[in-house]
XYZ file of C-alpha atoms in Angstrom:
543
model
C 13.194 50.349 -52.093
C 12.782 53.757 -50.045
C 14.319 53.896 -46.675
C 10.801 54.524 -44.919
C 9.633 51.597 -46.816
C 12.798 49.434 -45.322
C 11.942 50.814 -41.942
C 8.642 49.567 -42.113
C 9.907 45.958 -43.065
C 11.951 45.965 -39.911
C 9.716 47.035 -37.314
C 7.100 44.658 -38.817
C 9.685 41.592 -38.973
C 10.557 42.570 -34.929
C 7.134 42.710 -34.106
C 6.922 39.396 -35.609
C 9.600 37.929 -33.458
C 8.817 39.728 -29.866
C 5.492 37.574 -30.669
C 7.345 34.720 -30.904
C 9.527 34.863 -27.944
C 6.763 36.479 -25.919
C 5.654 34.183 -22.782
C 2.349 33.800 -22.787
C -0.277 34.962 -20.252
C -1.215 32.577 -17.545
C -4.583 33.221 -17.471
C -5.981 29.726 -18.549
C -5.405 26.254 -16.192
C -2.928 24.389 -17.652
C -3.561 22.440 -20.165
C -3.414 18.539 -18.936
C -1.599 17.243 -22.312
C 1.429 14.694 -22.921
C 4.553 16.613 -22.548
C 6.616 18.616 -24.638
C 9.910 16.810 -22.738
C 8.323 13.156 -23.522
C 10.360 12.141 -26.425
C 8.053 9.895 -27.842
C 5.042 12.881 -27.924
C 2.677 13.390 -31.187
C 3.541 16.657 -31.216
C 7.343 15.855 -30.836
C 6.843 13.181 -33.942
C 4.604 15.678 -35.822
C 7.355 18.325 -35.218
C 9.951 15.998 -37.356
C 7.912 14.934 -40.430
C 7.203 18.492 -40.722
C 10.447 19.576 -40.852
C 11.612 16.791 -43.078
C 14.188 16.319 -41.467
C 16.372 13.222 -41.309
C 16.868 10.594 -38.845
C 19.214 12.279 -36.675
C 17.359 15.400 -36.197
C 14.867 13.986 -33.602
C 17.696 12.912 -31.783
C 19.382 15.984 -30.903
C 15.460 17.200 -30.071
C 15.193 14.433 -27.374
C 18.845 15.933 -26.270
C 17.843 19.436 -26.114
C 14.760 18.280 -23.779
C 16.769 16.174 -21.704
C 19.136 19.433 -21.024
C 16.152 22.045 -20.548
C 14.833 19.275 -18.049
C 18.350 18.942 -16.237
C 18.393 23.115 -16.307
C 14.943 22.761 -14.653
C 15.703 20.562 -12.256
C 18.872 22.775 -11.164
C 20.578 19.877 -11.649
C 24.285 19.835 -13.313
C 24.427 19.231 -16.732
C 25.262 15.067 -17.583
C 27.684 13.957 -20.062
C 26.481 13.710 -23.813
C 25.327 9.907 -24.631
C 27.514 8.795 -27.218
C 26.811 8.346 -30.677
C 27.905 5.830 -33.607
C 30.345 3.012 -32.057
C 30.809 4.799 -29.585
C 26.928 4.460 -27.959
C 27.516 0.097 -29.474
C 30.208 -0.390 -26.931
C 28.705 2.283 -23.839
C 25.711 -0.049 -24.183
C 28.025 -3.179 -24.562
C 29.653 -1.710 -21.060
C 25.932 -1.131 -19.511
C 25.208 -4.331 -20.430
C 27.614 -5.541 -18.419
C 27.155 -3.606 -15.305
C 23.458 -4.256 -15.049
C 25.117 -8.181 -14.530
C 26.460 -6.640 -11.313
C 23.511 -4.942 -9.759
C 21.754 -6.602 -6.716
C 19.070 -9.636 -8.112
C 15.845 -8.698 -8.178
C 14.315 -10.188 -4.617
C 17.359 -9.309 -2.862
C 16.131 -7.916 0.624
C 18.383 -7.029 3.824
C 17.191 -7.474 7.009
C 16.128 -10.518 9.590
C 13.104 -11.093 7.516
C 14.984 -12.589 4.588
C 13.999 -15.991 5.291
C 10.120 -15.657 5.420
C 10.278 -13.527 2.016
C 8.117 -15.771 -0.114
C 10.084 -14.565 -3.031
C 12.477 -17.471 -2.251
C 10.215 -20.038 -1.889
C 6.844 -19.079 -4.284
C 8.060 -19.094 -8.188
C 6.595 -15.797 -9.556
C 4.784 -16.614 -13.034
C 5.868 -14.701 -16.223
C 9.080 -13.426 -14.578
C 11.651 -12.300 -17.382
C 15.249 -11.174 -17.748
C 15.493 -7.000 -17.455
C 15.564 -5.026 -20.689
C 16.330 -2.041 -21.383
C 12.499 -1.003 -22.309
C 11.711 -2.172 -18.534
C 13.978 1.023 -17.025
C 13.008 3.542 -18.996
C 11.977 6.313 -17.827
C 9.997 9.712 -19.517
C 11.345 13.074 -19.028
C 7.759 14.130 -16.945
C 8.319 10.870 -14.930
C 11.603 12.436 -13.914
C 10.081 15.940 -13.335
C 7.273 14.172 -11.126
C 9.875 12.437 -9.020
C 11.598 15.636 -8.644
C 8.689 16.836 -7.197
C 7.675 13.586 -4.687
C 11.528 14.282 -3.274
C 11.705 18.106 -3.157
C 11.635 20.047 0.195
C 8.247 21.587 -1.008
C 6.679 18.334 -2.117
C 2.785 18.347 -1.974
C 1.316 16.600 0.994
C -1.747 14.087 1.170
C -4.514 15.159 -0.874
C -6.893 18.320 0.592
C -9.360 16.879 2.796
C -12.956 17.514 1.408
C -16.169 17.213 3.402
C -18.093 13.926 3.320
C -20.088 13.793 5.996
C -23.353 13.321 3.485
C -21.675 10.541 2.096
C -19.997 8.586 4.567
C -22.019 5.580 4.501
C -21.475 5.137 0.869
C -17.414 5.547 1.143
C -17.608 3.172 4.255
C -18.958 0.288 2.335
C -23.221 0.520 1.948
C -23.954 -0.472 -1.002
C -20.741 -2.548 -1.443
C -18.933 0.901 -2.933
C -21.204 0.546 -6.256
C -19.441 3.123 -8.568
C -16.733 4.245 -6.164
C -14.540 1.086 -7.120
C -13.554 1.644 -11.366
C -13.159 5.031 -11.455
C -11.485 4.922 -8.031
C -13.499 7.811 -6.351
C -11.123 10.285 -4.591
C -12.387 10.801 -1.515
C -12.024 6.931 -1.191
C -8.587 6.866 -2.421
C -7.884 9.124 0.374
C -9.361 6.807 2.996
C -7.888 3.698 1.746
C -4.346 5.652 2.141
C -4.641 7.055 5.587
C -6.488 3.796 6.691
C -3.106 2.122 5.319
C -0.521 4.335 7.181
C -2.343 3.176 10.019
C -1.294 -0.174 9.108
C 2.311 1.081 8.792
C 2.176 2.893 11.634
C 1.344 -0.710 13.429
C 4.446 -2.450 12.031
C 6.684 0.531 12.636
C 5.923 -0.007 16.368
C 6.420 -3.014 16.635
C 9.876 -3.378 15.095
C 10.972 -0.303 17.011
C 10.470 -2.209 20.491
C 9.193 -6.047 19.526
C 9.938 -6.533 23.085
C 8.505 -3.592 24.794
C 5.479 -3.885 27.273
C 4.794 -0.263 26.940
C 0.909 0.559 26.252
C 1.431 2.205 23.036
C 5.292 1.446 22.532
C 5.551 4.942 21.260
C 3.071 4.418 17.979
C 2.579 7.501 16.246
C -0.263 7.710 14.110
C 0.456 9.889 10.834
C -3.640 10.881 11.436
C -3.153 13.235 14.596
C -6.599 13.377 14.703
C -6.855 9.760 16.238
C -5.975 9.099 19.394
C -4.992 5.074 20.054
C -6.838 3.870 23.124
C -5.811 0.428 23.431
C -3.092 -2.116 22.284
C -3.604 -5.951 20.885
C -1.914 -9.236 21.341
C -2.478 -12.746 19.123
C -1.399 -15.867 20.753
C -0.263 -18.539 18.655
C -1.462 -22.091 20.043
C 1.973 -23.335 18.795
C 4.852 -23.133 20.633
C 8.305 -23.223 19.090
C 10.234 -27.114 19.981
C 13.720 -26.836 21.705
C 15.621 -28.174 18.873
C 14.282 -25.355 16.962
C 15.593 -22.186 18.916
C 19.075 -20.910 18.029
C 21.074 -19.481 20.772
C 21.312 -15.939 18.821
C 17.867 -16.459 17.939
C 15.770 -12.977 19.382
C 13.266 -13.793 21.659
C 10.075 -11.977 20.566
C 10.721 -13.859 16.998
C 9.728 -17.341 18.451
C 7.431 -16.449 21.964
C 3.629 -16.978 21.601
C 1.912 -13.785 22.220
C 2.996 -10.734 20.435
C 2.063 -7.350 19.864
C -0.354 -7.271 16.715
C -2.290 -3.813 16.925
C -4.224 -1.052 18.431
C -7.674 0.207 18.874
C -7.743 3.737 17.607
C -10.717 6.707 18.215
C -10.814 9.907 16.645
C -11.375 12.715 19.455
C -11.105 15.666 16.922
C -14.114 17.191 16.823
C -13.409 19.047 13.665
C -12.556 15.954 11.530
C -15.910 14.235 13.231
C -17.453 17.160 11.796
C -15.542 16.681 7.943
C -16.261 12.671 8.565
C -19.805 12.992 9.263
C -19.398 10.290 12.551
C -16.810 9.234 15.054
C -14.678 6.292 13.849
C -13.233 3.560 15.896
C -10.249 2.199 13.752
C -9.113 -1.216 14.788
C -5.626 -1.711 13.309
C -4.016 -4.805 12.693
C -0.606 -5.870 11.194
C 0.413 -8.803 8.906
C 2.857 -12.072 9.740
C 6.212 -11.312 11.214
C 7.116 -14.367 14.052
C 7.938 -17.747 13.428
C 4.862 -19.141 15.351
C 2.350 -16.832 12.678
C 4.231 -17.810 9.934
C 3.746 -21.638 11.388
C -0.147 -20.950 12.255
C -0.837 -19.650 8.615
C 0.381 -23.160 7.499
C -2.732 -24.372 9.101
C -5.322 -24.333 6.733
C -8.345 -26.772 8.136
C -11.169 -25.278 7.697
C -12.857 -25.769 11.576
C -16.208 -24.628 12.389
C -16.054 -20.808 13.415
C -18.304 -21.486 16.825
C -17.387 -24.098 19.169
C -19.509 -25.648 21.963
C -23.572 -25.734 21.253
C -24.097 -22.939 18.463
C -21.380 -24.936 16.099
C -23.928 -27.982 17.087
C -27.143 -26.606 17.095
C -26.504 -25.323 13.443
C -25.358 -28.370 12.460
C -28.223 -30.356 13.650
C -30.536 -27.792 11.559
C -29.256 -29.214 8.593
C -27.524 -25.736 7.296
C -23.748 -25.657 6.083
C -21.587 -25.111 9.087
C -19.139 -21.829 8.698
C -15.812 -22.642 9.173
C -12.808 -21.014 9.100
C -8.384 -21.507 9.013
C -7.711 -23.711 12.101
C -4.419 -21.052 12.157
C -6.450 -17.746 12.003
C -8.559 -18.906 14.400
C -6.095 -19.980 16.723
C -4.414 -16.962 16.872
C -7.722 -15.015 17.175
C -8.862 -16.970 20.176
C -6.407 -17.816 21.971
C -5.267 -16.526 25.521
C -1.537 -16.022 26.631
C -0.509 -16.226 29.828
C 0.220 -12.527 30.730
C -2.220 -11.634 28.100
C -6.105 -12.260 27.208
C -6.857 -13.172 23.738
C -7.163 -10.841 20.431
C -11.159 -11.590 20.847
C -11.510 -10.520 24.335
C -9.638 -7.190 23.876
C -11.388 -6.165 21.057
C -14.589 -6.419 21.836
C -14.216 -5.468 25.026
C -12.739 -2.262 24.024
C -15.381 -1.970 21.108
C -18.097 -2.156 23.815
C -16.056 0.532 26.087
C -15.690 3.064 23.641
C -19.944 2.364 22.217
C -20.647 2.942 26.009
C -18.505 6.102 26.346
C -20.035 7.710 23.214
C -23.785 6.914 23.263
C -26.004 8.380 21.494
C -22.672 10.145 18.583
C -23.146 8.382 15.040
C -20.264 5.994 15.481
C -18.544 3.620 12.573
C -16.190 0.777 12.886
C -13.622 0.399 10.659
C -11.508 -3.313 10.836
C -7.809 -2.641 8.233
C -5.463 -4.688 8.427
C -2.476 -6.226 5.960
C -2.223 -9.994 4.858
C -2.693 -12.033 8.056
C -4.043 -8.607 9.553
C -6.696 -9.152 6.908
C -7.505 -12.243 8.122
C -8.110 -11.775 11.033
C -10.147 -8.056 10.042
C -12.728 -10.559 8.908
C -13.066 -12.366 12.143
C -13.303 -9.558 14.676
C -16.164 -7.858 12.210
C -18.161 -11.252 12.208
C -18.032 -11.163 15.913
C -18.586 -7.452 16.531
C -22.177 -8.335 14.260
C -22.971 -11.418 16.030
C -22.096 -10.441 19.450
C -23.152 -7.346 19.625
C -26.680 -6.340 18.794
C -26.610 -2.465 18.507
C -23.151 -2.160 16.864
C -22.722 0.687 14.362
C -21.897 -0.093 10.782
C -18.907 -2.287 10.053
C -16.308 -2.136 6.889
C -13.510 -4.192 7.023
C -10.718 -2.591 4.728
C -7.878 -6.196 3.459
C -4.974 -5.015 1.530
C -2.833 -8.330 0.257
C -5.803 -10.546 2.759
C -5.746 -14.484 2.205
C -8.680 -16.459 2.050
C -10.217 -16.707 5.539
C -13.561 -19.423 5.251
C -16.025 -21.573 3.726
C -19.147 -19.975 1.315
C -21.170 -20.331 4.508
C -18.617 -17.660 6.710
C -19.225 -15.472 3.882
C -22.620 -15.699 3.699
C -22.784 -15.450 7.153
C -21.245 -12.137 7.337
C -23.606 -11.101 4.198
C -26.753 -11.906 6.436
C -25.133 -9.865 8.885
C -26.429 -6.685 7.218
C -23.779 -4.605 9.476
C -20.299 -6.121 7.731
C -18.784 -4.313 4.218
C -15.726 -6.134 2.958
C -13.258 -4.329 0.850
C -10.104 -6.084 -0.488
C -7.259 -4.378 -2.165
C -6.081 -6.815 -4.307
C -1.974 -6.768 -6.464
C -2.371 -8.526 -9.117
C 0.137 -11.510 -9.060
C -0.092 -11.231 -5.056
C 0.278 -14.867 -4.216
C -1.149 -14.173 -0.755
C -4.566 -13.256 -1.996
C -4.943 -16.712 -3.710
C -4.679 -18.802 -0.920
C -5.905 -21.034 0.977
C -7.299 -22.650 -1.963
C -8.605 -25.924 -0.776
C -9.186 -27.868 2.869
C -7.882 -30.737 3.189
C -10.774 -33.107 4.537
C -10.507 -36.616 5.823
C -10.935 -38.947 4.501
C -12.036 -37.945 0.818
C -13.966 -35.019 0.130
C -12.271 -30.959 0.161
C -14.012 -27.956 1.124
C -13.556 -24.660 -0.998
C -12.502 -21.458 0.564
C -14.225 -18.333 -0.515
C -13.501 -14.713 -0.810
C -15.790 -12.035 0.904
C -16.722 -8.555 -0.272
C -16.223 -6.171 -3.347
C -12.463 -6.232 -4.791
C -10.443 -3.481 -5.878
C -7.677 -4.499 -8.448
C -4.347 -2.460 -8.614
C -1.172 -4.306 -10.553
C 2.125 -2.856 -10.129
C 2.630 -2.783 -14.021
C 0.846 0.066 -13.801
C 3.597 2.415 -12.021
C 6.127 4.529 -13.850
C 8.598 3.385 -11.600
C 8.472 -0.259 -10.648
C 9.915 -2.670 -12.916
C 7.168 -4.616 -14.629
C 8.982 -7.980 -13.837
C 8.893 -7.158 -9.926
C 8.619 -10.590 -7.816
C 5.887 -11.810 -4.930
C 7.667 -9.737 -2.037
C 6.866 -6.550 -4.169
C 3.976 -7.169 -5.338
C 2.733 -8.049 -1.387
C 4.463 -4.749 0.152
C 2.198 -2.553 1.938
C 4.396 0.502 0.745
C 4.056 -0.686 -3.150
C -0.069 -1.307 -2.300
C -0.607 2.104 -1.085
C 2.191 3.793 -3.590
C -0.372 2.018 -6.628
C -3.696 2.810 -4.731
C -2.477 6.764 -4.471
C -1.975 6.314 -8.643
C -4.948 3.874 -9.306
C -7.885 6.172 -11.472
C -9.750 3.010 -13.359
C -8.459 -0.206 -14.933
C -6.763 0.559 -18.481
C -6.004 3.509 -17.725
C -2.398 5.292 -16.893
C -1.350 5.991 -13.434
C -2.405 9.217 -11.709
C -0.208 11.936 -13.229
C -1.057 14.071 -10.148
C -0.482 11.274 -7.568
C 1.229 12.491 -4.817
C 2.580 10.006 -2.310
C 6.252 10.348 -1.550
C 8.400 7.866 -3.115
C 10.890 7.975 -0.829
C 9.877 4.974 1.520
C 9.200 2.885 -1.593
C 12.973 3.307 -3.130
C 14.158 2.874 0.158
C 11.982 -0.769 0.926
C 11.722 -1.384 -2.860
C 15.295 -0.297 -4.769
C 15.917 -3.851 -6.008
C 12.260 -3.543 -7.875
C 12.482 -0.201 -8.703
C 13.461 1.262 -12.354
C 17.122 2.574 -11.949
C 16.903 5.357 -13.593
C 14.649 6.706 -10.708
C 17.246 4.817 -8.240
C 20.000 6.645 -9.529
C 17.695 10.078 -10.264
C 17.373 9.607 -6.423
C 20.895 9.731 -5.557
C 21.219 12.705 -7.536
C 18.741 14.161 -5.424
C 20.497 13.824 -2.554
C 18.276 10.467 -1.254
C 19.928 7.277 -0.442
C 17.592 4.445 -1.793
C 20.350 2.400 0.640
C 19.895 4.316 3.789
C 16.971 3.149 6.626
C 13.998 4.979 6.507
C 14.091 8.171 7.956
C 11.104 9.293 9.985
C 11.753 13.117 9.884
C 12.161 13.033 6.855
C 9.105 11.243 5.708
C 6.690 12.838 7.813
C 7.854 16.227 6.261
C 6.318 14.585 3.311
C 2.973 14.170 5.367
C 3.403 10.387 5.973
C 4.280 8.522 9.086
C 7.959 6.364 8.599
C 7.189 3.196 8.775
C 8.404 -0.133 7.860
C 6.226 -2.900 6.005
C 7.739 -6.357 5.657
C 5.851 -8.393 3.249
C-alpha cells in the first residue's frame, strides 16, 4: 500500500470517529421518548440482542446508566451492587431491614387517633415487594428536579378569559374531564392550596381569635376578606375530657375557613371575571368527627317550605343531620357558618355591581360537604347570584336524589368531585337509617374526576385509606393526572417535598432515601420557606 494511500485511510477512519463523538446540534425540541437511563427501554433491549451478547452484558449497561445518572446528578458515586452470592445474601440482609422500617399507616402527630387507617380495613392491601419500590433512572432524574434550588414553579398561567365559564363548570366540564384539560388542572391545584392554606392556619393558632390568624394564601392575587366558624350541636360530656386534653380539640365552634376575593386587576383580566373563593377545610375536632357520625337524612328546610313541599306531594330533600348541624348552627360568641357566608357573599355582590363575578365553593372531605350546602343556599336565597361551581376533593355523600336534583334545577350550581380511588370517604354515607322499616339512599352530585394513587411513580401501590384521603397525595396525582390508562405526567411539576414529608411511610424508599441524599429530611416538619421557594404555600393536610 503507498503511504498517500495509508494517509488517506486515516484521515477517512478519524473523520469517521469525530462523527461519532460529535454532539449533536440542538436545533430540534427534544424528542419526548422513553429514556436511554430506563433499564428496561426497547432501545436498551434492542441494543443487547443486537450485540449478541450474553446475559450479563445488559447488566453492566444498566450499571453504566446508573453511574452517568449519579455523575449527572453531581451526586457521589454509590457502591457497586453485588453480584453472584454475594447480591443472594445483600438481598437476604435487605430483606431483613425492610422488617424494621416504620408500618405502612404509621403517622406522628395528635391526629393519630382519628386516622381511619386504624379503624377502616383497606381492601386488596398486600405485603411490600421489591417490584412495589422500584424506581426508573428518569423517575430519579425528575425528583432531582422537583427538589433542586431551580425547580420549575406552577405551570405558566395562560389566558382564559373566553373560556371561563366552561373551566368553571357550564356544561358539567364536557371534554375537560378525560384528557384532564390543563388550564383546569391548574385551577383544581391552586383552588387546592387554598384548601391547605385553610388547615395550615388553623393548626398554627387553633386557638387564636385573630381575623385571619396569619393565613397566607399561596395565590397573592387573592385577598381573604372574611373568616368562618361551624358549630357543632354536640357538646363533648365531662367524663369525656382529659385533663391534658387541648381545648380547641373538644369546644363547639371552631375556625373552619375564609371568604377569599381576588383584587388583582391583572389576573381579573387573565380570569375573564372576579372570583369570590369560599374556602373550607375538612374534620379535625372531636365534636366534627362526632357530627359526621350522624347520618339521618333530615329535610334540608325546616319550618313551612320543608312542609309546604311535602304537602305537594314531591320528594322532600334531605340532607346528614351532622352536616347540617354544623352548617346551621350558632355559637355563642359566633353566628353560624350560614349566616357568615351569605352575608359576606351578598357584601362583596353589593361592593362589585355591575363586574362579571363567579363563585367558587372548594373544600376537602367534610369541607366538601358542606361546599354543597352553602352553593344550594347561595341559588335559593339569592336570586341574582353569579354562577356557582363547587370544587369536593375526598367529599362524602351529602343528600337524598331530591337535594341533588334540587341543586340541578338550580341552573346556577356545577359540582365537581375529585375522587382517589379506594378513598373510603367518598363512599359514604351509604344508607339512612329510617324508622321503623324503610332506608333512604344517599346520592352523589355533579361530574367526577377519577385519580388513583397507583398511578404515581412514587407512592407505593399498596398505600392505605389515610393516603389515599390526603389532600397533599390528591393534588400531587391531580398535577400528574393526563387521562385514565394512561402514565403520569412526565412533565408534572409539583414539588414533592410536602408529600415525602406528610407521606414517607407510603412513599417508595428509594425516593425516601434519594431524598436524604438530596439534602431533604422526609422526617423533618414542613418547612414553609422552603416550600414556597417551590411556588407552593406550606401547609399541613391531615386526612
Amino acid at each position: 500500500m503507498s503511504i498517500a494511500a495509508a494517509v488517506t485511510g486515516t484521515a477517512t477512519a478519524a473523520v469517521h470517529v469525530a462523527q461519532r463523538h460529535a454532539s449533536p446540534a440542538r436545533t430540534t425540541a427534544p424528542r419526548r421518548e422513553q429514556s436511554p437511563l430506563n433499564p428496561n427501554s426497547q432501545a436498551l433491549r434492542a441494543a443487547g440482542q443486537a450485540s449478541g451478547s450474553s446475559a450479563a452484558a445488559p447488566t453492566d449497561g444498566v450499571r453504566t446508566h446508573i453511574a452517568n445518572l449519579d455523575r449527572v446528578l453531581g451526586k457521589p458515586p454509590t457502591v457497586p451492587r453485588p453480584t453472584g452470592s454475594h447480591a443472594h445474601a445483600a438481598s437476604k440482609e435487605a430483606q431483613a431491614g425492610s422488617r424494621d422500617q416504620e408500618p405502612l399507616n404509621v403517622r406522628h402527630g395528635l391526629l393519630n387517633a382519628l386516622n381511619l387507617s386504624f379503624f377502616v380495613p383497606m381492601p386488596g392491601m398486600r405485603a411490600r415487594t421489591a417490584a412495589d419500590e422500584h424506581m426508573s433512572p428518569r423517575s430519579l432524574m425528575h425528583m432531582q428536579q422537583l427538589l433542586s434550588a431551580d425547580s420549575p414553579r406552577a405551570s405558566p398561567r395562560s389566558t382564559i378569559g373566553p373560556r371561563w365559564r366552561a373551566l368553571h363548570g357550564e356544561g358539567g366540564w364536557a371534554g375537560l374531564l378525560d384528557p384532564l384539560d390543563s388550564d383546569l388542572r391548574r385551577e383544581l391545584l391552586r383552588y387546592g392550596d387554598f384548601v391547605q392554606a385553610a388547615y395550615q392556619a388553623f393548626q398554627s393558632l387553633p386557638t387564636a381569635s385573630a381575623r385571619h390568624r396569619g393565613l397566607m394564601l399561596p395565590d397573592r392575587s387573592y385577598r381573604p376578606t372574611r373568616s368562618l366558624f361551624a358549630t357543632s350541636a354536640l357538646s363533648m360530656p365531662t367524663w369525656a375530657r382529659r385533663p391534658n386534653t387541648p381545648e380547641w380539640l373538644t369546644q363547639q365552634s371552631n375556625w373552619i375557613g375564609y371568604v377569599a376575593v381576588c383584587e388583582s386587576e391583572r389576573e381579573v383580566q387573565r380570569m375573564g371575571r372576579r372570583d369570590i373563593a369560599i374556602v373550607l377545610r375538612g374534620t379535625i375536632t372531636c365534636p366534627e368527627w362526632a357530627e359526621n357520625l350522624r347520618a339521618t337524612l333530615v329535610p334540608l328546610d325546616d319550618g313551612e317550605t320543608a312542609a309546604t313541599t311535602h304537602a305537594a306531594g314531591a320528594e322532600q330533600p334531605k340532607v346528614a343531620r351532622g352536616f347540617r348541624s354544623l352548617y346551621k348552627t350558632a355559637g355563642e360568641k359566633v353566628r353560624s357558618l350560614s349566616e357568615d357566608v351569605m352575608d359576606e357573599v351578598r357584601r362583596l355582590m353589593e361592593k362589585y355591581k355591575g363586574e362579571e363575578l363567579s363563585i367558587t365553593v372548594v373544600g376537602h372531605s367534610l369541607g366538601g360537604a358542606l361546599a354543597l350546602l352553602v352553593a344550594d343556599e347561595i341559588a335559593t336565597t339569592i336570586p341574582d347570584a353569579p354562577q356557582v361551581a363547587v370544587v369536593s376533593f375526598g367529599g362524602p355523600k351529602v343528600g337524598n336524589a331530591a337535594f341533588v336534583e334540587k341543586l340541578k334545577a338550580s341552573g346556577k350550581v356545577n359540582v365537581l368531585r375529585i375522587v382517589n380511588a379506594g378513598d373510603m370517604v367518598t363512599k359514604v354515607p351509604g344508607v339512612a337509617p329510617r324508622l321503623p322499616l324503610s332506608r333512604e339512599h344517599y346520592q352523589h352530585a355533579g361530574a367526577e374526576l377519577r385519580i388513583d394513587s397507583k398511578n404515581s411513580p412514587c407512592l407505593r401501590p399498596d398505600v392505605g385509606p389515610a393516603s389515599r384521603h390526603d389532600l397533599e397525595a390528591y393534588l400531587h396525582l391531580i398535577d400528574g393526572f393526563t387521562a385514565t390508562g394512561s402514565p403520569f405526567r412526565y412533565d408534572a411539576r409539583r414539588s414533592v417535598i410536602r408529600l415525602l414529608q406528610l407521606q414517607r411511610g407510603n412513599v417508595k424508599k428509594e425516593y425516601v432515601k434519594r431524598a436524604r441524599e438530596l439534602g431533604v429530611d422526609p422526617a423533618a416538619p414542613a418547612d414553609v420557606g422552603r416550600s414556597m421557594a417551590y411556588g407552593n404555600c406550606a401547609v399541613a393536610s391531615p386526612s
